[in-house]
PDB file of C-alpha atoms in Angstrom:
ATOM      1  CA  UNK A   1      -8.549  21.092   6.945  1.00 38.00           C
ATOM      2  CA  UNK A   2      -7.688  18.344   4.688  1.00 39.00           C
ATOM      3  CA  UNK A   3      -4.556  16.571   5.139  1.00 38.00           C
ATOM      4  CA  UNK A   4      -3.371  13.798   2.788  1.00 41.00           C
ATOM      5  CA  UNK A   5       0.100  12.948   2.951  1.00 44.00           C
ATOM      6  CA  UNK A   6       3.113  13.595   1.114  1.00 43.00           C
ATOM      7  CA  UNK A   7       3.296  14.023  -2.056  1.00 39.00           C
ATOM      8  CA  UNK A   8       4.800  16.253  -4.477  1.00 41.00           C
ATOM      9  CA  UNK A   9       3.437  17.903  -7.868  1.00 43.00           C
ATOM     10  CA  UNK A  10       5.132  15.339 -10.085  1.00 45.00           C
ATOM     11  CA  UNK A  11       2.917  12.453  -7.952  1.00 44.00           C
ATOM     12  CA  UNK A  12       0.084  14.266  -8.865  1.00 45.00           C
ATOM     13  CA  UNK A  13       0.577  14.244 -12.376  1.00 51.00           C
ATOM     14  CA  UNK A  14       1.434  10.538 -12.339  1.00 64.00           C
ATOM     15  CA  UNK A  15      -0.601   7.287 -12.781  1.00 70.00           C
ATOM     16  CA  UNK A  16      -0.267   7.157  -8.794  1.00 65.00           C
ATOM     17  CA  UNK A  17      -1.772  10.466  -8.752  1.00 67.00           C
ATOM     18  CA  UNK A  18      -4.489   9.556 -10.890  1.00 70.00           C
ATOM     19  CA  UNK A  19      -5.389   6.457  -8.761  1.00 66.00           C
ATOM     20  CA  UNK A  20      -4.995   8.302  -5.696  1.00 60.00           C
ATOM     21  CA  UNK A  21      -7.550  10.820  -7.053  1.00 64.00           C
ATOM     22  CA  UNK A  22      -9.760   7.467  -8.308  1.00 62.00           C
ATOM     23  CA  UNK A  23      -9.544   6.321  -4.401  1.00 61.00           C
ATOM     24  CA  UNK A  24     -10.586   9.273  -2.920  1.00 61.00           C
ATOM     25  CA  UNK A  25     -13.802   9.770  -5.454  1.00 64.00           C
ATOM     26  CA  UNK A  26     -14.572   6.191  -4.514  1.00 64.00           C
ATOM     27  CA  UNK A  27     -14.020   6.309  -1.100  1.00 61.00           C
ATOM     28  CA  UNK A  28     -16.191  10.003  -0.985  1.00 63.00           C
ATOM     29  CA  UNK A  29     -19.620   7.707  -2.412  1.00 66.00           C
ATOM     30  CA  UNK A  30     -19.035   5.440  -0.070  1.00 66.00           C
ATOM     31  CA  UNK A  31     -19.441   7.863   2.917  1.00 66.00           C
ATOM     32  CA  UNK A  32     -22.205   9.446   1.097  1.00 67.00           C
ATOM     33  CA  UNK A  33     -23.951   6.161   0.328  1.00 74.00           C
ATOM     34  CA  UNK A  34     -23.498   5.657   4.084  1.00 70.00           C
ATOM     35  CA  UNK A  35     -25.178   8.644   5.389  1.00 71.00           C
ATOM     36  CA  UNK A  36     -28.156   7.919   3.016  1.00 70.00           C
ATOM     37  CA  UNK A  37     -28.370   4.515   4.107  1.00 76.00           C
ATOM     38  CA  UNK A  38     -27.967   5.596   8.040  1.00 74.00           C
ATOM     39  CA  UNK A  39     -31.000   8.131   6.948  1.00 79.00           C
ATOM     40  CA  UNK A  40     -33.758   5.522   5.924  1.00 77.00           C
ATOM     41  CA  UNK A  41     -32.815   2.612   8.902  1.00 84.00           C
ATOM     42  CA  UNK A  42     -34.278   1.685  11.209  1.00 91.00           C
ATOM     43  CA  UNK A  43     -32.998   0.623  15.039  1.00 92.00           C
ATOM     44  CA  UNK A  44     -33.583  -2.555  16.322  1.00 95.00           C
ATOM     45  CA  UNK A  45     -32.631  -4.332  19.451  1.00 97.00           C
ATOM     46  CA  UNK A  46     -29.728  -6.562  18.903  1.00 97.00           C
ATOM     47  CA  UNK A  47     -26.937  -8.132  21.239  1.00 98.00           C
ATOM     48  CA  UNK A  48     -23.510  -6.508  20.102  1.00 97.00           C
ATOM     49  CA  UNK A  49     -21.769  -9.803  22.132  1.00 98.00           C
ATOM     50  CA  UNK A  50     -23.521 -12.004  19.234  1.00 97.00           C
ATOM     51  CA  UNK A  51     -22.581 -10.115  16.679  1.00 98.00           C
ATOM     52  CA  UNK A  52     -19.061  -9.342  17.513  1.00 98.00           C
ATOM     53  CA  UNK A  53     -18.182 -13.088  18.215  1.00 97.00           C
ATOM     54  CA  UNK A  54     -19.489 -14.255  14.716  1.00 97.00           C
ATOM     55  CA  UNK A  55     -17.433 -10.855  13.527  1.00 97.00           C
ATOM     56  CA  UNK A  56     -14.219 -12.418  15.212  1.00 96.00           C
ATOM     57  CA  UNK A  57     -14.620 -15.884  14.034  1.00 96.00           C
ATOM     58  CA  UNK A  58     -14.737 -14.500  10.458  1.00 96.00           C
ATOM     59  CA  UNK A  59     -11.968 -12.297  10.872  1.00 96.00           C
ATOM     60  CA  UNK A  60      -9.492 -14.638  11.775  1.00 94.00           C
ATOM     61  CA  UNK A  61     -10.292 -16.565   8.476  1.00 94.00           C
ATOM     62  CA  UNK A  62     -10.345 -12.995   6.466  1.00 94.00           C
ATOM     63  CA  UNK A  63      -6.815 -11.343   8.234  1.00 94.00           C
ATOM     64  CA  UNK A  64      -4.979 -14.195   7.929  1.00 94.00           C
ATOM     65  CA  UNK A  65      -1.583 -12.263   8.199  1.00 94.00           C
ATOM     66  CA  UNK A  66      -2.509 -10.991  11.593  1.00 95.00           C
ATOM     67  CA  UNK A  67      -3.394 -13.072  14.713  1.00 95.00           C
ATOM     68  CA  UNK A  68      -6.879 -11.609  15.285  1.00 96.00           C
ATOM     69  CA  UNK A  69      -7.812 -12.115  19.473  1.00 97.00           C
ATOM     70  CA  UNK A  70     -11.536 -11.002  20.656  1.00 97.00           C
ATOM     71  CA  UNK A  71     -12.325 -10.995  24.225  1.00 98.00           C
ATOM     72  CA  UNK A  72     -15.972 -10.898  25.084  1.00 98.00           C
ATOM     73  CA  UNK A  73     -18.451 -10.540  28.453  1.00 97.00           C
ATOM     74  CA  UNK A  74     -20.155 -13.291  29.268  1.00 96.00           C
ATOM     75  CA  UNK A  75     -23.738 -11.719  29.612  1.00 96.00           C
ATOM     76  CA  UNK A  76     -25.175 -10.096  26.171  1.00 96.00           C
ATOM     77  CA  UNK A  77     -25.204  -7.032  25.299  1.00 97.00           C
ATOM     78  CA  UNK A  78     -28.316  -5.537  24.102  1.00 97.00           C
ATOM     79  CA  UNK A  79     -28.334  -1.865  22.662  1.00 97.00           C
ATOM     80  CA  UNK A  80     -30.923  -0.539  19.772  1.00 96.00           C
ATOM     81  CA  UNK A  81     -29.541   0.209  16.445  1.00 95.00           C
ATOM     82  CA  UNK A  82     -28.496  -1.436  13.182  1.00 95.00           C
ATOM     83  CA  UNK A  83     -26.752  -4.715  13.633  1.00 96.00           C
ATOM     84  CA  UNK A  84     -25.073  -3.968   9.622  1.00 94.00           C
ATOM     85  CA  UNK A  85     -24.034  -0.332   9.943  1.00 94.00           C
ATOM     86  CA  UNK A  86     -22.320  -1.728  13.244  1.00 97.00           C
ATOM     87  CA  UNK A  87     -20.934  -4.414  11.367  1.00 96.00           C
ATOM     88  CA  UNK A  88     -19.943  -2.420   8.733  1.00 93.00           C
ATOM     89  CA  UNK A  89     -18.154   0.091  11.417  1.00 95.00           C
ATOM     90  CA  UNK A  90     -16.182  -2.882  12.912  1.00 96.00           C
ATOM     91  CA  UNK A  91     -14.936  -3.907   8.982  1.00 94.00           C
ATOM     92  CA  UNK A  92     -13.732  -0.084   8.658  1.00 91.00           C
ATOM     93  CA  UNK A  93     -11.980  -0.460  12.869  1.00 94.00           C
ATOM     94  CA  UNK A  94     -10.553  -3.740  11.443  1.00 95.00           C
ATOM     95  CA  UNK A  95      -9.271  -2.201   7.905  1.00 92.00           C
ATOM     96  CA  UNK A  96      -7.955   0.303   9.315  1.00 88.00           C
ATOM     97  CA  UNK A  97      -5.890  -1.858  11.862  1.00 93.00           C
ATOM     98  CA  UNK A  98      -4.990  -4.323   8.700  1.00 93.00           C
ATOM     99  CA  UNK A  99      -2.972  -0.944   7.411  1.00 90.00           C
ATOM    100  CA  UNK A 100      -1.193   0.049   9.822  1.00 90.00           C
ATOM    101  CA  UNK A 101      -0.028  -3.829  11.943  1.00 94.00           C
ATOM    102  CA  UNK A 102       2.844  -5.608  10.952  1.00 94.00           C
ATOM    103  CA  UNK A 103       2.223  -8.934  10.054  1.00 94.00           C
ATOM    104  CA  UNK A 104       2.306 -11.452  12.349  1.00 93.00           C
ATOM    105  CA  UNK A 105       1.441  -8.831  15.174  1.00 95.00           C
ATOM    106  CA  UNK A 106      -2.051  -9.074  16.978  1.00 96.00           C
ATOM    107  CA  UNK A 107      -5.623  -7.118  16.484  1.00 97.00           C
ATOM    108  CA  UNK A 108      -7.503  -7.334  19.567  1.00 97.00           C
ATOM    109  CA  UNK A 109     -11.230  -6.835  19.270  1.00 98.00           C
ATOM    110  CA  UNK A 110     -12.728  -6.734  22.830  1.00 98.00           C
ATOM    111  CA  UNK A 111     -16.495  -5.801  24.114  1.00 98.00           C
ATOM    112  CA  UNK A 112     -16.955  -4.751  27.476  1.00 98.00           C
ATOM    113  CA  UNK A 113     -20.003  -4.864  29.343  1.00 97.00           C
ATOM    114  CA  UNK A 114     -20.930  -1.899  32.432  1.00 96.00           C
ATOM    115  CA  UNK A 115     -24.019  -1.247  33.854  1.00 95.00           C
ATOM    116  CA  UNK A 116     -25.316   1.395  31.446  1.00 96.00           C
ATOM    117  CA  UNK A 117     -23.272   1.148  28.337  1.00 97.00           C
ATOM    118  CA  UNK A 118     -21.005  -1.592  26.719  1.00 98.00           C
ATOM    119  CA  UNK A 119     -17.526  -0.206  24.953  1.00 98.00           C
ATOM    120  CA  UNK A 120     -16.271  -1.846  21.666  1.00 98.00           C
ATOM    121  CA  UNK A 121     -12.116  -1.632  20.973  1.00 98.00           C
ATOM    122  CA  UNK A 122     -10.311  -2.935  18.687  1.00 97.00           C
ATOM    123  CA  UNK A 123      -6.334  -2.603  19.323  1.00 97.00           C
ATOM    124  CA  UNK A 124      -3.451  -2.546  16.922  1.00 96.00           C
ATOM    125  CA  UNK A 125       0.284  -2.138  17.139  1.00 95.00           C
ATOM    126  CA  UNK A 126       1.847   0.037  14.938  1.00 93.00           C
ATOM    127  CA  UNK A 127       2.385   3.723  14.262  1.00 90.00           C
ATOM    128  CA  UNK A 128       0.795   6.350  16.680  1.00 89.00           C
ATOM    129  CA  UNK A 129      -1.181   9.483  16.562  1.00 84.00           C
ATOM    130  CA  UNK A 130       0.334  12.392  16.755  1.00 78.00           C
ATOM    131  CA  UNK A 131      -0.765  14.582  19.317  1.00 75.00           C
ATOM    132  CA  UNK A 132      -2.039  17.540  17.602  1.00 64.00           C
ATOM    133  CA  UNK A 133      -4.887  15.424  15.588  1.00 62.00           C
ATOM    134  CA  UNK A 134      -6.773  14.761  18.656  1.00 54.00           C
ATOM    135  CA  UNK A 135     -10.129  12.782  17.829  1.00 57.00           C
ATOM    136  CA  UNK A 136     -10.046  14.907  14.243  1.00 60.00           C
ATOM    137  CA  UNK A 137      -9.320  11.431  12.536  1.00 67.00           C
ATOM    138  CA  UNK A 138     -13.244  10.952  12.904  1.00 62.00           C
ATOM    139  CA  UNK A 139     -13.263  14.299  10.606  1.00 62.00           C
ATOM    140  CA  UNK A 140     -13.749  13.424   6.537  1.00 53.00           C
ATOM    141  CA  UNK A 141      -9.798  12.959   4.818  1.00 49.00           C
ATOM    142  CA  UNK A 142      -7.711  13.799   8.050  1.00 45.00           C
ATOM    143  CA  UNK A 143      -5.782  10.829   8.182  1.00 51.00           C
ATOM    144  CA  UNK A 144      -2.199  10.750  10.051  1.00 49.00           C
ATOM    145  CA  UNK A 145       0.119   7.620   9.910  1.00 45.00           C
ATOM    146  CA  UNK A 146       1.708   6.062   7.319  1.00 47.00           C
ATOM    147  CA  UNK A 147       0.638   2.069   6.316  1.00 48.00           C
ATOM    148  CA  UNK A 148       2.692  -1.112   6.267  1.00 48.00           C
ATOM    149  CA  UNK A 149       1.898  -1.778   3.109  1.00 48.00           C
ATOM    150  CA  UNK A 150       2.204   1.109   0.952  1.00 48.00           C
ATOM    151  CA  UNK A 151      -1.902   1.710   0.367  1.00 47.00           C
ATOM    152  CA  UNK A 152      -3.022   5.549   0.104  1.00 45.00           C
ATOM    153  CA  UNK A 153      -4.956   5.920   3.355  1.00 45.00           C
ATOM    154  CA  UNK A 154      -7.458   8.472   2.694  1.00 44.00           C
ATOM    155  CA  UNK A 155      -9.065   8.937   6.416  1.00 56.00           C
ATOM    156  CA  UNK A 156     -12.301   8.229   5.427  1.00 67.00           C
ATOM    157  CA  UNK A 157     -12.963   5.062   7.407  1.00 72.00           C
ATOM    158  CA  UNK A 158     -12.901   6.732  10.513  1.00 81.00           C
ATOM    159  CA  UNK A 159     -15.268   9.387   9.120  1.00 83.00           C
ATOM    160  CA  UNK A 160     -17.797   6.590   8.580  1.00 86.00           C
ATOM    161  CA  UNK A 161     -17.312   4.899  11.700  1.00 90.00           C
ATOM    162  CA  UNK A 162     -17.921   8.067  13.490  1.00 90.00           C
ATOM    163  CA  UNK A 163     -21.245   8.277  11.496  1.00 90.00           C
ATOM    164  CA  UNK A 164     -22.366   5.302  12.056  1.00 93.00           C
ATOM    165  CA  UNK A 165     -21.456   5.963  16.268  1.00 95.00           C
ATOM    166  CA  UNK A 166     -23.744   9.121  16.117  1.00 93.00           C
ATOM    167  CA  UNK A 167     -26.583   7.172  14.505  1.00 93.00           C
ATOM    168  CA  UNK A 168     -26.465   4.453  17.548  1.00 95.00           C
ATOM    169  CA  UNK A 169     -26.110   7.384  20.053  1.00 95.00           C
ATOM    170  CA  UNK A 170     -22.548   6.614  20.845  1.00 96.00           C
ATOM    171  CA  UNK A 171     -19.092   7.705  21.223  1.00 94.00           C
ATOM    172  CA  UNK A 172     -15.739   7.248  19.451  1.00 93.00           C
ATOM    173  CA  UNK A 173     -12.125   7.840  20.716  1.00 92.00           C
ATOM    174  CA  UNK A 174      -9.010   7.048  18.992  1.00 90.00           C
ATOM    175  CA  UNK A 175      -5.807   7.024  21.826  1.00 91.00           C
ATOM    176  CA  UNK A 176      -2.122   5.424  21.382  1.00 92.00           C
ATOM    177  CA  UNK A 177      -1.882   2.370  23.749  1.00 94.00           C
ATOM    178  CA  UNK A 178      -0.076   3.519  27.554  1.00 94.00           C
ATOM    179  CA  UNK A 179       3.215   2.047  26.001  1.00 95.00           C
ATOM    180  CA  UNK A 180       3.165   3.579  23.330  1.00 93.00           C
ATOM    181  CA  UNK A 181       3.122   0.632  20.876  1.00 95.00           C
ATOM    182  CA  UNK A 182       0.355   0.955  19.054  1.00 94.00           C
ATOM    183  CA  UNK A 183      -3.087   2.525  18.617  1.00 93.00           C
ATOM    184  CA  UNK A 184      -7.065   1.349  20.026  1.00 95.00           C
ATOM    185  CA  UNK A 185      -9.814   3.214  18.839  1.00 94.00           C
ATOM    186  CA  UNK A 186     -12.994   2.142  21.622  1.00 96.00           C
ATOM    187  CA  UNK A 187     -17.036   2.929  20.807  1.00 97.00           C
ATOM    188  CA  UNK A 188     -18.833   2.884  23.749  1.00 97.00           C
ATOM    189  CA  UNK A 189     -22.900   2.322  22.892  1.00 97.00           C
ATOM    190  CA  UNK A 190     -25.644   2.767  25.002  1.00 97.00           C
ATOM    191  CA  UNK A 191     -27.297  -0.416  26.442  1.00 97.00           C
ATOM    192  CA  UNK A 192     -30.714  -0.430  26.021  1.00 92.00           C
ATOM    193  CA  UNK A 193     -33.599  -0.218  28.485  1.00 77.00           C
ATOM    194  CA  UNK A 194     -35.869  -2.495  27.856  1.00 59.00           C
TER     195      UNK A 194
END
């Protein structure tokens, strides 16, 4: 099922329709260019903490009209994968975020550390998830909410982070915060063994 907002048949005909229909082409190669990518790499053992700091550091310099916050274990946190495609899936968590916080409001980024897996969240507030989507935002152009700013939100972020969660062995979830002011969407990786 493909859901993609509201819009009516004289949108479509429009210039907005037009670059609507641009976006989603665009944003369709991009997941396919992801899944051939996530085809031909290779895992390696990296430490998420590392990469996640540096990730925060940078984000705070790129989201400037958000107050990014990233709270981090002290002991690494070493799983086997691709330290880009996880990258990559954090830019899509914290794009996604971008869309739908008010200015001014926070992003949290925070890594948790347990004895057999380490969990990745990043936190907005903002609209929440209706109830009947379930974890179907992780499905190709399901998307939900409505953005602060007025950008089409085509719901294929989440597709790709979900892709790039399978290829590391992992597990998304996308829940509205316990007070109901926002939204976190967690990945929780498998540490590895050796």
């Amino acid at each position: 099922e493909i859901y993609m907002g509201d819009w009516s048949s004289d949108v479509c005909s429009s210039d907005l329709g037009a670059n609507r229909m641009h976006a989603i082409l665009t944003a369709l190669s991009e997941a396919t260019r992801v899944e051939q990518i996530i085809e031909h790499t290779e895992r390696v053992r990296f430490d998420v903490r590392e990469l996640v700091q540096n990730m925060g550091q940078a984000y705070q310099q790129t989201f400037v009209e958000h107050r990014v916050e990233t709270q981090l274990p002290e002991e690494p946190c070493l799983v086997e994968g691709s330290p880009d495609l996880i990258a990559q899936l954090l830019d899509k968590l914290m794009d996604n975020a971008s869309d739908f916080t008010p200015k001014g409001a926070p992003i949290s980024i925070a890594l948790a550390r347990g004895p057999r897996s380490c969990t990745l969240t990043v936190r907005n507030e903002g609209p929440l998830l209706p109830p009947l989507l379930d974890n179907r935002l992780f499905e190709s152009l399901v998307t939900s909410r409505t953005s602060t700013n007025g950008k089409p939100h085509l719901g294929l972020g989440l597709y790709i982070v979900r892709l790039i969660a399978d290829f590391h062995r992992g597990a998304v979830n996308a829940t509205n915060l316990p007070d109901h002011t926002g939204v976190e969407v967690s990945l929780e990786l498998p540490l590895s063994g050796r």
